[in-house]
Coordinates of C-alpha atoms and ligand atoms in Angstrom, one line a residue:
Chain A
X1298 CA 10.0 3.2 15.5
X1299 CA 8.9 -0.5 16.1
X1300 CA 11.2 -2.9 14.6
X1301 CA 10.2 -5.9 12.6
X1302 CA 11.7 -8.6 14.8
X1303 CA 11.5 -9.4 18.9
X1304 CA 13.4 -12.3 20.7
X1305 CA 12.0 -15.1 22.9
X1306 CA 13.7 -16.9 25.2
X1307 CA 13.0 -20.5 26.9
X1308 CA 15.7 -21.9 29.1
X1309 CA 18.5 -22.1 26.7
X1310 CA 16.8 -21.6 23.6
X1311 CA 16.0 -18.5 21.9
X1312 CA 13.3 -18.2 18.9
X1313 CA 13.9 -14.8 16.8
X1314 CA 11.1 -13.6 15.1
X1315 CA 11.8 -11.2 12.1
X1316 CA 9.0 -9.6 10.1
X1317 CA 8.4 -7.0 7.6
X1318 CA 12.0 -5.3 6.2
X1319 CA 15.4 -6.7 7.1
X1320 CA 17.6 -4.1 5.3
X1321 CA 20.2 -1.7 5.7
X1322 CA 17.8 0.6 8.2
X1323 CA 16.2 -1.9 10.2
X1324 CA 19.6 -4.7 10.1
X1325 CA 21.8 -2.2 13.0
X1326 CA 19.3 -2.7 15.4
X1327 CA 18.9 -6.4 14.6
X1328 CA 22.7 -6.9 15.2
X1329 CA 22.5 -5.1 18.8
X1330 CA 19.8 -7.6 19.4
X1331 CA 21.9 -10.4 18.2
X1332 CA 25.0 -9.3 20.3
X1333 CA 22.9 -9.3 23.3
X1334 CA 21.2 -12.7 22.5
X1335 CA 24.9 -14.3 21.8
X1336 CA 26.4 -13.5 25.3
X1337 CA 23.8 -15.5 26.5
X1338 CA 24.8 -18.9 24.9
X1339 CA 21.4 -20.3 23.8
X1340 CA 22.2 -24.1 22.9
X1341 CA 19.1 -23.3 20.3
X1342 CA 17.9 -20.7 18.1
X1343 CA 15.3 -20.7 15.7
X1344 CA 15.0 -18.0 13.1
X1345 CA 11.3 -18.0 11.8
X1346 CA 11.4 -15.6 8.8
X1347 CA 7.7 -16.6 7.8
X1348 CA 6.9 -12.7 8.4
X1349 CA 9.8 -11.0 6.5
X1350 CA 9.2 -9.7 3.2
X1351 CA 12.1 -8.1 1.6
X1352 CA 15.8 -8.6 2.8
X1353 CA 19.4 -6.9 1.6
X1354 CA 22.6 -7.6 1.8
X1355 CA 22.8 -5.4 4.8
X1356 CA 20.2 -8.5 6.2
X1357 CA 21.6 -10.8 5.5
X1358 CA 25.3 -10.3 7.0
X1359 CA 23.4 -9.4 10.0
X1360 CA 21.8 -13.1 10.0
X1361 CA 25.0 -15.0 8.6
X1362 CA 26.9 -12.8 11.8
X1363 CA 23.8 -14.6 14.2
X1364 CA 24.8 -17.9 13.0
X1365 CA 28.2 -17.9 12.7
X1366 CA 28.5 -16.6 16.5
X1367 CA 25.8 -19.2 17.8
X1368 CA 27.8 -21.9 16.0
X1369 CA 31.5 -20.8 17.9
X1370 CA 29.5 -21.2 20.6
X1371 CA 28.7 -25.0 20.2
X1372 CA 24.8 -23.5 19.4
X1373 CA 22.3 -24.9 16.7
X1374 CA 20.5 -22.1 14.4
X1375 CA 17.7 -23.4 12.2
X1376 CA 16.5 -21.1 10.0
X1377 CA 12.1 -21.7 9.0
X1378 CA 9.6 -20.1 6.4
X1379 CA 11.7 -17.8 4.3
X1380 CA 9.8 -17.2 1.6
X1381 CA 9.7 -14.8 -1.6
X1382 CA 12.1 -11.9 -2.3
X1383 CA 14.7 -13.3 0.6
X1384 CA 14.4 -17.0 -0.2
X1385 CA 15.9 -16.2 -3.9
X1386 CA 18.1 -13.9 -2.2
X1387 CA 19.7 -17.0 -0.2
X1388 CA 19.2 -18.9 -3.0
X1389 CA 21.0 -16.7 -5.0
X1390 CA 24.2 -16.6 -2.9
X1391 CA 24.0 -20.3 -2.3
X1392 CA 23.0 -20.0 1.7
X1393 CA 19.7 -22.2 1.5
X1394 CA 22.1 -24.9 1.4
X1395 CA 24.1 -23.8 4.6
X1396 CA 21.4 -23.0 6.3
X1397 CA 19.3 -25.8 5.5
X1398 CA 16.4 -24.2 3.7
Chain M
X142 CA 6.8 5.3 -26.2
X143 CA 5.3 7.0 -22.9
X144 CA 8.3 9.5 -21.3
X145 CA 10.1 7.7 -18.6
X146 CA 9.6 8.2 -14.8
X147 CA 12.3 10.9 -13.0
X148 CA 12.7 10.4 -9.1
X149 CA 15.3 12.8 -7.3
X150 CA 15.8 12.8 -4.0
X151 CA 18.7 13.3 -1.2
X152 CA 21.5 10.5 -1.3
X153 CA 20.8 9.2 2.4
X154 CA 19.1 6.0 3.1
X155 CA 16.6 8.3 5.4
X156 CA 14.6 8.1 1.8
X157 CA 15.2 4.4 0.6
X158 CA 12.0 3.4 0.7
X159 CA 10.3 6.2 -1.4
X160 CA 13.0 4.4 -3.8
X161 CA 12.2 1.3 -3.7
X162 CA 8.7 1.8 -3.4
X163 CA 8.9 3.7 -7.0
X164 CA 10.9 0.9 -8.6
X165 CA 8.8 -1.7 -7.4
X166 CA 5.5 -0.3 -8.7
X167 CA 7.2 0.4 -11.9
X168 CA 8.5 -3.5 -12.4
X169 CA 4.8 -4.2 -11.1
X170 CA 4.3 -2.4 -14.7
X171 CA 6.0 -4.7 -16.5
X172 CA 5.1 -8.0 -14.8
X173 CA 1.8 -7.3 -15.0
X174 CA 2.1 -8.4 -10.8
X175 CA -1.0 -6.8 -8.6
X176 CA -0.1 -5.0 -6.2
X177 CA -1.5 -7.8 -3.7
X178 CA -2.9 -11.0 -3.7
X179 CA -6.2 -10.4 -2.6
X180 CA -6.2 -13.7 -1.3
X181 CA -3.1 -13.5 0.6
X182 CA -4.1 -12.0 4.2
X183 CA -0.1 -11.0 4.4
X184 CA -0.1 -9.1 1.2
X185 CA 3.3 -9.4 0.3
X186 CA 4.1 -6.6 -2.1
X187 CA 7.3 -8.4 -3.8
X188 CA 6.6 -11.8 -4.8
X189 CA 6.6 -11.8 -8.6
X190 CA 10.5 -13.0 -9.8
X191 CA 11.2 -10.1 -12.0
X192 CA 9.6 -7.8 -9.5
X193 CA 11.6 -9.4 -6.7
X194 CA 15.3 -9.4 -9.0
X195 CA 14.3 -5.6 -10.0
X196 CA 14.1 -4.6 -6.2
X197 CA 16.6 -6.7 -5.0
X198 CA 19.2 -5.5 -7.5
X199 CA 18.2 -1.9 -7.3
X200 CA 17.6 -1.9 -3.0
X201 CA 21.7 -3.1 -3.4
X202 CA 22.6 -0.5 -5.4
X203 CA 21.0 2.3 -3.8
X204 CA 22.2 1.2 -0.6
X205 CA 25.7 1.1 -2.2
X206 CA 25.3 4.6 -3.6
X207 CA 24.1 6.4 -0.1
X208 CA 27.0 4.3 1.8
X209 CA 29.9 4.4 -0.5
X210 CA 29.7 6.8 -2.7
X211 CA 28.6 9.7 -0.3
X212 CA 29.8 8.3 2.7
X213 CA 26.5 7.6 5.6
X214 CA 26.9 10.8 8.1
X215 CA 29.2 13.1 5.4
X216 CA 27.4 15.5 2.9
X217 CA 25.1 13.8 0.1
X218 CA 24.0 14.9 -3.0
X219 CA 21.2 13.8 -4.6
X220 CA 20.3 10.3 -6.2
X221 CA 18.9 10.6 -9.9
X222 CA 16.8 7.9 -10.9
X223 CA 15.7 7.5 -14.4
X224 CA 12.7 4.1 -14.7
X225 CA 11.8 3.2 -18.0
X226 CA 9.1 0.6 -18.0
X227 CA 8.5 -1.0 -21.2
X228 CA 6.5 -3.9 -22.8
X229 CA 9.3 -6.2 -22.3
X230 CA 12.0 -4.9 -19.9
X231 CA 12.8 -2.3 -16.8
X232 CA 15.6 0.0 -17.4
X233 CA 16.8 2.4 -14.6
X234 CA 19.7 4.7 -14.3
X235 CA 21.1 6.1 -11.3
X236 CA 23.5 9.0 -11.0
X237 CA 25.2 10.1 -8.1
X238 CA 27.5 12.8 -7.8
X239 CA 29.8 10.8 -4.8
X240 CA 33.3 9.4 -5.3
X241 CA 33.7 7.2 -8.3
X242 CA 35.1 3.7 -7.7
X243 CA 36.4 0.7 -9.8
X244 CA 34.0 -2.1 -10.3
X245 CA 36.2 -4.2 -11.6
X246 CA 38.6 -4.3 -8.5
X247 CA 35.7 -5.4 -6.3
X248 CA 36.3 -9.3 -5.1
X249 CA 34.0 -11.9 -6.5
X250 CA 32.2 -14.0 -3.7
X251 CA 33.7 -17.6 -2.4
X252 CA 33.0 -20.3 -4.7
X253 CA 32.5 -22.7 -2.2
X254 CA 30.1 -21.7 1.1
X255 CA 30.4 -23.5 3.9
X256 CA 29.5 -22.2 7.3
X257 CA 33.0 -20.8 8.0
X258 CA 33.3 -19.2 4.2
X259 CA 29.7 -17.5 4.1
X260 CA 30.0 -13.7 3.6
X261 CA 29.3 -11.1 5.9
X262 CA 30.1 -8.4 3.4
X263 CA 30.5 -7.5 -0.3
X264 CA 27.6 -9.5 -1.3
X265 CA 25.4 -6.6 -3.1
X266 CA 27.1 -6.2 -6.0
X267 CA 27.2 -9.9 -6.8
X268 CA 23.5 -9.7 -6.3
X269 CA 22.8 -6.9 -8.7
X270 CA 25.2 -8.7 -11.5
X271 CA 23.2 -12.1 -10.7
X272 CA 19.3 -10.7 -10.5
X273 CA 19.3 -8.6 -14.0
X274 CA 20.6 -8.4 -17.3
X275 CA 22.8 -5.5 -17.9
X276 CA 24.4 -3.9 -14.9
X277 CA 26.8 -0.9 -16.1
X278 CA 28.7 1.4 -14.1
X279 CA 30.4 4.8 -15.2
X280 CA 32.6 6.7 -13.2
X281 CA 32.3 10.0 -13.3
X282 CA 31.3 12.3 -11.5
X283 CA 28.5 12.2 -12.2
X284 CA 29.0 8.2 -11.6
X285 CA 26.1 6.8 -13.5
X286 CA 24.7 2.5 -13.0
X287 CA 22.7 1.6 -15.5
X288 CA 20.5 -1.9 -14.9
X289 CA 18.4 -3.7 -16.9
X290 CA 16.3 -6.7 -16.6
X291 CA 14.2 -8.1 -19.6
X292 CA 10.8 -10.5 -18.5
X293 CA 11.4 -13.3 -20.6
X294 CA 11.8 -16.6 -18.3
X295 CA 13.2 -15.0 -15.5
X296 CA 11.4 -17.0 -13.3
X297 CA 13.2 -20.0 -14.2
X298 CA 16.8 -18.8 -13.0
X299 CA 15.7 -17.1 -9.9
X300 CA 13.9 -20.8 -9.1
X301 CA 17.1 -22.6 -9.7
X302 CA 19.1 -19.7 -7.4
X303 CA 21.5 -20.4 -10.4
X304 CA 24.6 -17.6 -9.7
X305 CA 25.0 -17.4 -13.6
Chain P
X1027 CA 17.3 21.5 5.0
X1028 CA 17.1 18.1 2.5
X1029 CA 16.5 19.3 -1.2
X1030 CA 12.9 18.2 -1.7
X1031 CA 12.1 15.0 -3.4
X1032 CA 11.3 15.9 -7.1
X1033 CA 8.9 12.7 -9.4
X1034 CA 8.0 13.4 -13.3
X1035 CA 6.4 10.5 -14.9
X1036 CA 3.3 10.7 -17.4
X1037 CA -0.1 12.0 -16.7
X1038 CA -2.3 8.9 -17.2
X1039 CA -3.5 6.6 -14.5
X1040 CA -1.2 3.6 -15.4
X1041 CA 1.8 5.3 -13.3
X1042 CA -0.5 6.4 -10.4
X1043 CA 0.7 3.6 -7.8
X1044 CA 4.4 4.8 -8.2
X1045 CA 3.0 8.7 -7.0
X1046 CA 0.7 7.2 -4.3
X1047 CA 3.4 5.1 -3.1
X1048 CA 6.4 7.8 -2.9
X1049 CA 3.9 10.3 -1.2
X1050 CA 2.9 7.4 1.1
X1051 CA 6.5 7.0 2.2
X1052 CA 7.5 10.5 2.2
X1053 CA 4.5 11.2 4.6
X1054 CA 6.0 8.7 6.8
X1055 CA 9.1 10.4 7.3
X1056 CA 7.1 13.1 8.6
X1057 CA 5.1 11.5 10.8
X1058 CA 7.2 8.8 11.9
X1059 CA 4.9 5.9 11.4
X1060 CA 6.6 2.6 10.7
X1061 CA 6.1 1.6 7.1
X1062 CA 4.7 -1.9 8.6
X1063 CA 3.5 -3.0 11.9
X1064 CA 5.2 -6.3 12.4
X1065 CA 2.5 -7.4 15.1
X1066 CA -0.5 -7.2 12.3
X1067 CA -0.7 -9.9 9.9
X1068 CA -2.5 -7.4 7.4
X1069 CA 0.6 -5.3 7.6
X1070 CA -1.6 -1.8 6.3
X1071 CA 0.2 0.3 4.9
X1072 CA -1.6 3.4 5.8
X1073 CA -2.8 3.8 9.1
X1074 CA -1.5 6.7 10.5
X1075 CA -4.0 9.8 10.5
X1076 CA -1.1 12.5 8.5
X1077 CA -0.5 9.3 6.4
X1078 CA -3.9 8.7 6.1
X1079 CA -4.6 12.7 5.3
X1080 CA -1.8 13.0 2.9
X1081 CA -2.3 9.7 0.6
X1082 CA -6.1 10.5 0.9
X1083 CA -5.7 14.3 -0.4
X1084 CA -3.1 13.0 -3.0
X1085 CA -4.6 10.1 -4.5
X1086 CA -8.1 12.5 -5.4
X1087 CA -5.9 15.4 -6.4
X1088 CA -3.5 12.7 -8.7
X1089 CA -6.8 10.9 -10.7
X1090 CA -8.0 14.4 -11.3
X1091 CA -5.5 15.7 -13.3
X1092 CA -4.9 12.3 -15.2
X1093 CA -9.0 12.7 -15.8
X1094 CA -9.8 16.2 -15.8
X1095 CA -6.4 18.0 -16.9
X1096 CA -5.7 15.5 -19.2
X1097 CA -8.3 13.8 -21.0
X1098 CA -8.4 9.9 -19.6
X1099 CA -7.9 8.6 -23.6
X1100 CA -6.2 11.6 -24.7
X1101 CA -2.6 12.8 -25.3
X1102 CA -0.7 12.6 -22.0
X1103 CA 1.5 15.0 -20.9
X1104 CA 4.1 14.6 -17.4
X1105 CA 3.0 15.3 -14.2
X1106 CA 5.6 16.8 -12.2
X1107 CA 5.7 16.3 -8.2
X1108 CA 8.0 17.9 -5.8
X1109 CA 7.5 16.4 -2.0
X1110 CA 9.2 18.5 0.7
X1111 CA 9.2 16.3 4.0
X1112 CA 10.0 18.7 6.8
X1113 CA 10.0 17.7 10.6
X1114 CA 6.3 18.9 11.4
X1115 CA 5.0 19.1 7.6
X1116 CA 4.5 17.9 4.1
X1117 CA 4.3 19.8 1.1
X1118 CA 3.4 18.9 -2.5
X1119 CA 3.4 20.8 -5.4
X1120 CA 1.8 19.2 -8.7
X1121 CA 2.4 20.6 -12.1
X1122 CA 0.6 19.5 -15.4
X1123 CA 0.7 20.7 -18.3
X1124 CA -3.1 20.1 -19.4
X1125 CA -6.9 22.3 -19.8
X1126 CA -6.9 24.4 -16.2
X1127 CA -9.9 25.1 -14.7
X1128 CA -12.1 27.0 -12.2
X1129 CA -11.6 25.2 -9.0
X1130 CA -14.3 27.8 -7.7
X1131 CA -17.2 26.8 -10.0
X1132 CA -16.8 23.2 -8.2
X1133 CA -20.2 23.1 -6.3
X1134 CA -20.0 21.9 -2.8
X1135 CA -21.5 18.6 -1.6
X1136 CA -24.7 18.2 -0.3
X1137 CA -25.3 19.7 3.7
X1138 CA -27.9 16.9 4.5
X1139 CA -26.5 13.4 3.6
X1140 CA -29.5 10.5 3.5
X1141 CA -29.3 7.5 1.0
X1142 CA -31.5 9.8 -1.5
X1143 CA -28.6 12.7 -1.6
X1144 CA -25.8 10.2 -1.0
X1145 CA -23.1 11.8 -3.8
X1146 CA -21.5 9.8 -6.4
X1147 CA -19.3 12.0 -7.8
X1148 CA -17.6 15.8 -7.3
X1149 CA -16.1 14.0 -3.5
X1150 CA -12.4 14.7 -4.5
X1151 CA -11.7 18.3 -4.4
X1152 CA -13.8 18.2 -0.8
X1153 CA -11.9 15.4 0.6
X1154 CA -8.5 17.0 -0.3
X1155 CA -9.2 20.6 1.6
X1156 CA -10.8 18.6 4.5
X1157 CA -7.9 16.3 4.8
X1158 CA -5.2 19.3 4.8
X1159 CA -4.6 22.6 6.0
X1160 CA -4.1 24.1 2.3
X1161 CA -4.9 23.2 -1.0
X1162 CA -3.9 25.7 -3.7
X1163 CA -4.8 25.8 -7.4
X1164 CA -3.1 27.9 -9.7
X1165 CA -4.6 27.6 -13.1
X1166 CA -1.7 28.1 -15.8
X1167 CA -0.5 26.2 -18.0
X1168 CA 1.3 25.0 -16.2
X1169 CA -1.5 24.2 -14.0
X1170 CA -0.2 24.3 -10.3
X1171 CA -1.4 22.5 -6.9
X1172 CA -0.1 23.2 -3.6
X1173 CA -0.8 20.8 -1.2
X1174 CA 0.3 21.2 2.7
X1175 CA -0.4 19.3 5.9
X1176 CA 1.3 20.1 9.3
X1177 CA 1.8 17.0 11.9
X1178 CA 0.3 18.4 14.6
X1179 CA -2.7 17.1 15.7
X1180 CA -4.4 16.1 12.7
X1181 CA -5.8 12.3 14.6
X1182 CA -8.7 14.3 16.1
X1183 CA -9.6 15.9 13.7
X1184 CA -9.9 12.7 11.4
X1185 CA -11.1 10.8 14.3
X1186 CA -14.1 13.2 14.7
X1187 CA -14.8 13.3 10.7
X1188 CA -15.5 16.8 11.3
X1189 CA -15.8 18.5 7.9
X1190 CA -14.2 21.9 9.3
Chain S
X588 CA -4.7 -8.9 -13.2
X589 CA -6.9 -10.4 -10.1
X590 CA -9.2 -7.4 -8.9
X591 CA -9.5 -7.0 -5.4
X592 CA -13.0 -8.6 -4.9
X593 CA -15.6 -11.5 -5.1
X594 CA -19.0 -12.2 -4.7
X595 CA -20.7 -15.0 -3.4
X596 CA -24.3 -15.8 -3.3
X597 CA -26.8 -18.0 -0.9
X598 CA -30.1 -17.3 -2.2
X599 CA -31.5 -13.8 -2.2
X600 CA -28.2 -12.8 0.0
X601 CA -24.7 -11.9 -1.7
X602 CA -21.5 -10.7 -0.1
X603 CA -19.2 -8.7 -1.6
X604 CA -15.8 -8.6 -0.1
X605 CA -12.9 -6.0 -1.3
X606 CA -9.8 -6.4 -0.4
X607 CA -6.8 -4.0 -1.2
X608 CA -7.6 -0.3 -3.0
X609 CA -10.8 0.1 -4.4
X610 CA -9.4 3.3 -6.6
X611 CA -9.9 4.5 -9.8
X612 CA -7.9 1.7 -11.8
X613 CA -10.1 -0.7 -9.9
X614 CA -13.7 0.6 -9.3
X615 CA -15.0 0.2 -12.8
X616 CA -14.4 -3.6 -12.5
X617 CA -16.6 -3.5 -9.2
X618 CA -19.1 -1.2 -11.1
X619 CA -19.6 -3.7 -13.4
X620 CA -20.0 -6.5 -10.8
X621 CA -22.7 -4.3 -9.3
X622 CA -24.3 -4.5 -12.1
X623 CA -24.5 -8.1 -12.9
X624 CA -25.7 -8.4 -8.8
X625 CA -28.5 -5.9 -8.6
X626 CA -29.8 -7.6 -11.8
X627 CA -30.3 -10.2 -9.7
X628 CA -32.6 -8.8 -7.0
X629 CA -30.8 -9.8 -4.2
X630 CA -32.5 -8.8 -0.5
X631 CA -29.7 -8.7 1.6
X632 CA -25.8 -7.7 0.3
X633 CA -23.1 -7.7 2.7
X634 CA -20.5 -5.3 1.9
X635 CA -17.3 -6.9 3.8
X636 CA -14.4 -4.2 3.9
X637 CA -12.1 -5.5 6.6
X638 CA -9.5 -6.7 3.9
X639 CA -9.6 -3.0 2.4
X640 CA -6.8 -0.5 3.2
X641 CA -7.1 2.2 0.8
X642 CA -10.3 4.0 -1.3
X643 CA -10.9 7.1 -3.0
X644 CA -13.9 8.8 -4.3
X645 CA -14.3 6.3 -7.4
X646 CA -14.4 3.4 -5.0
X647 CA -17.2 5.6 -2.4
X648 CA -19.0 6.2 -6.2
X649 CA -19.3 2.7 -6.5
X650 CA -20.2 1.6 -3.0
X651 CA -22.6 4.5 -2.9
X652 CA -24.0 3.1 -6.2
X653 CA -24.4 -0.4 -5.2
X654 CA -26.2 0.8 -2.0
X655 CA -28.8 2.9 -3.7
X656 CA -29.3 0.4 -6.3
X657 CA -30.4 -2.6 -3.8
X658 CA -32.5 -0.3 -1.4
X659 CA -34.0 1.3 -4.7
X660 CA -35.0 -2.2 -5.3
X661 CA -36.4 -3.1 -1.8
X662 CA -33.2 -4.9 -0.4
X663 CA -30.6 -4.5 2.5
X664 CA -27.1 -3.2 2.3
X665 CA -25.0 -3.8 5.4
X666 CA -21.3 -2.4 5.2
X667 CA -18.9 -4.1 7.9
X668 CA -15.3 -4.2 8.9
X669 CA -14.3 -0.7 7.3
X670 CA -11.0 0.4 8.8
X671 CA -8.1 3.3 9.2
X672 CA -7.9 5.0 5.5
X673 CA -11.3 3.9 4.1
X674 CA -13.1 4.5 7.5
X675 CA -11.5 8.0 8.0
X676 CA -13.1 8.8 4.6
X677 CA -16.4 7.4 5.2
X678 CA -16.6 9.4 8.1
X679 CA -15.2 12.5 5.9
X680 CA -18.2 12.4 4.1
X681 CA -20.7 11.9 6.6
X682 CA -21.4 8.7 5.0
X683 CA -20.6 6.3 8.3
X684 CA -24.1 7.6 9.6
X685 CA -26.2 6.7 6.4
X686 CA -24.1 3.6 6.1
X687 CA -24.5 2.9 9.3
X688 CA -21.1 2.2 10.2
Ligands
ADP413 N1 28.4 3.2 -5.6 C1 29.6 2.9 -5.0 N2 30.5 3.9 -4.9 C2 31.6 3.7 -4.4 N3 32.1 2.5 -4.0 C3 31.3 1.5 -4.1 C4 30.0 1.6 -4.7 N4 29.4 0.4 -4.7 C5 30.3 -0.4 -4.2 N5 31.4 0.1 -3.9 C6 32.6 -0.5 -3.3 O1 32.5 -1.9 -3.7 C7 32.5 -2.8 -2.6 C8 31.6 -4.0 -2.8 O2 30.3 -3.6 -2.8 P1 29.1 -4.6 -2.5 O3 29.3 -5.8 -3.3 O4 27.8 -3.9 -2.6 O5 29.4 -5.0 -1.0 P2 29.4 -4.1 0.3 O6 28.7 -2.8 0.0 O7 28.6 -5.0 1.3 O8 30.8 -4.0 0.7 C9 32.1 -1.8 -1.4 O9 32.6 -2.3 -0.2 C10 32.7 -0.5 -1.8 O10 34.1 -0.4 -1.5
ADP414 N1 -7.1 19.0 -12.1 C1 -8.3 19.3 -12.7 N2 -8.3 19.8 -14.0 C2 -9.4 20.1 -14.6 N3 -10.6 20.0 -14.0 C3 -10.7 19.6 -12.7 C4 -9.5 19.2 -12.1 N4 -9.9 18.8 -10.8 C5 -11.2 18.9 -10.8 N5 -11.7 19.4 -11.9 C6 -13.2 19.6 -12.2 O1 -13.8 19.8 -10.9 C7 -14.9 18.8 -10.7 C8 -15.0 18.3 -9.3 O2 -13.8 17.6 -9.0 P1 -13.9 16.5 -7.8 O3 -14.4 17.2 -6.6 O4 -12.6 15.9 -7.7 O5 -15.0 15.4 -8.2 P2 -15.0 14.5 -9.5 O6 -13.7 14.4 -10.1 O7 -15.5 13.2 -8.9 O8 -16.0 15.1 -10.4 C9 -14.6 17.8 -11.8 O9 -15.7 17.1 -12.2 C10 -13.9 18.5 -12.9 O10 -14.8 19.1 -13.7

């Protein structure tokens, strides 16, 4: 199975790229991803979320987990384009303000 | 009054998405939503706000239902959905024949989020509560939620990301 | 062995995108085709040749019996679906309860096509048995179809456009 | 509802493009546009299908119609950019060869 997101990395910043469904089937192998990418301890990551249609609450721990870890690590996350179904779903539980939507 | 739509199928999240895909097509009845904007090269096939709280709310519960109430690798029964599209509001039922729990035990989310407080769990039942109208449960077996979502100004509240 | 995936909802054209769309995701679980591919901005959702075969087959079979079976205007009765997704094949059974009739007496399409014979109409029944390896019809009430594709190696066929 | 498709004219030459499913639910809205074109005796139509993903014998009815009736009336009908699903059934019927596809 493709998965709807893939990681780029430039010196010590990382750009994430998430597309399609982030939900309970597709978040596991997102957090992997994210494990891997926070050992790493990019100064910079940016979440672009311009391609992802539908997100859960399964999707979203697995973000709030990405930024959490990045910021114990002295990291930046900025989060860019979420749109639709998962920008009322941050909205709704109050995020867009954390994360600067 | 047409007969509503019936969908059983196992209790896994292997079949989620013949789920969702159902319930989204049936709010798309009520919205009156295409199925895509023909002008929209990325075709997004939730973007209307009732279609987008009926999915949302109904994506948490399902997932809720394969996880908890047949656990994710033990033996699962099957999911019952009942979708009643009408002129003004979506009702669906879903039964389970898991373990029963008590909704009303289940912590409320922080009040204030900062980036220490934000959640990294329990947030789908706060979602569910916030994105519809009427969200019952019944323990049973079988345990039986019961969601409803009317399309008058709906828009409006999903806009404002008001928690209600 | 899953239970197989059981849909009832009425038999008029208004609830078709809720069939197409389970059978398109249920056909995925067979084939294993990603319901998006998140390097295509047009994000299709039916590329894959069994998808392709199955939603193709269904969607003609589906309009017939909303048209034919039951009258397009008239009195509505359910269309019931059961989906079995196995590891190398799909099958679908679809019951209505509406006029049967002799599948037969359907004449076949035209051997020589030019832009003088080109059909427009009678293409349904002829794209459903090309697309799978069995299409049944058992007249009834209740009327019965029996649709069945295996996985394996259904892309050269389609990519040929043999007519077998 | 939008329906998946629009015309546009420059002179004697149209282009039709249709996006989405041309099905059963949305055919008879193109049949009707047809209609209103090959009134018009256009020349040349350009039948632009890249944006389509899904057809099924009431959308080929309606393409086959629109082709007959501008070649029945002296013009052109060129079909471009059909894809996965609506190609596979093109081809199905043998119709890639008169369509020329
Ligand atoms: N359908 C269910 N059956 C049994 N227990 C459930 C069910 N839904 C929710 N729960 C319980 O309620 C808790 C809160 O659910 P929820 O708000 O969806 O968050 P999460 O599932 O992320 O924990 C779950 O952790 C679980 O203990
Ligand atoms: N489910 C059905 N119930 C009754 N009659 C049917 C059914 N399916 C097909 N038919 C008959 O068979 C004919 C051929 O069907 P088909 O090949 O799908 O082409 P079309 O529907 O375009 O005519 C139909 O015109 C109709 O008379």
């Amino acid at each position: 199975m493709t998965l709807p997101f893939d990681v780029s990395r430039n010196g010590n910043e990382a750009t994430l790229v998430i597309r399609g469904s982030l939900d309970i089937n597709t978040a596991p192998a997102l957090g992997e991803e994210i494990d891997r990418l926070v050992v790493t301890r990019p100064t910079k990551v940016l979440v672009d979320l311009v391609g992802l249609d539908l997100i859960d609450s399964s999707g979203v721990a697995a973000l709030v987990k990405l930024y959490k870890a990045v910021r114990a690590a002295g990291g930046q996350v900025t989060i860019t384009g979420a749109r639709d179904q998962p920008l009322a779903i941050f909205k709704l539980l109050r995020m867009d303000k954390v994360f600067n939507l | 009054m047409a007969p509503p739509i019936r969908l059983t199928l196992p209790g896994t999240l292997r079949y989620r998405a013949i789920a969702v895909r159902a319930v989204a097509e049936a709010a798309r009845l009520v919205s009156g939503s295409t199925q895509r904007d023909p002008n929209d090269a990325l075709a997004h096939d939730v973007r209307d706000p009732f279609d987008t709280a009926v999915v949302s709310a109904f994506m948490e519960i399902f997932n809720n239902v394969a996880i908890h109430a047949y656990s994710r690798d033990g033996e699962a029964s099957t999911i019952e959905l009942t979708i009643t599209p009408d002129a003004d509001q979506i009702m669906i039922e879903i039964k389970d024949h898991g373990v029963p729990f008590d909704i009303d035990g289940v912590a409320p989310l922080p009040e204030e989020l900062d980036e220490y407080t934000l959640p990294e769990g329990g947030m789908g039942i706060h979602i569910a509560k916030t994105m519809l109208d009427e969200v019952v449960y019944e323990p049973g077996p079988p345990n039986l939620w019961r969601l409803r979502k009317h399309l008058s100004a709906p828009a409006q509240q999903l806009r404002n990301g008001s928690s209600k």
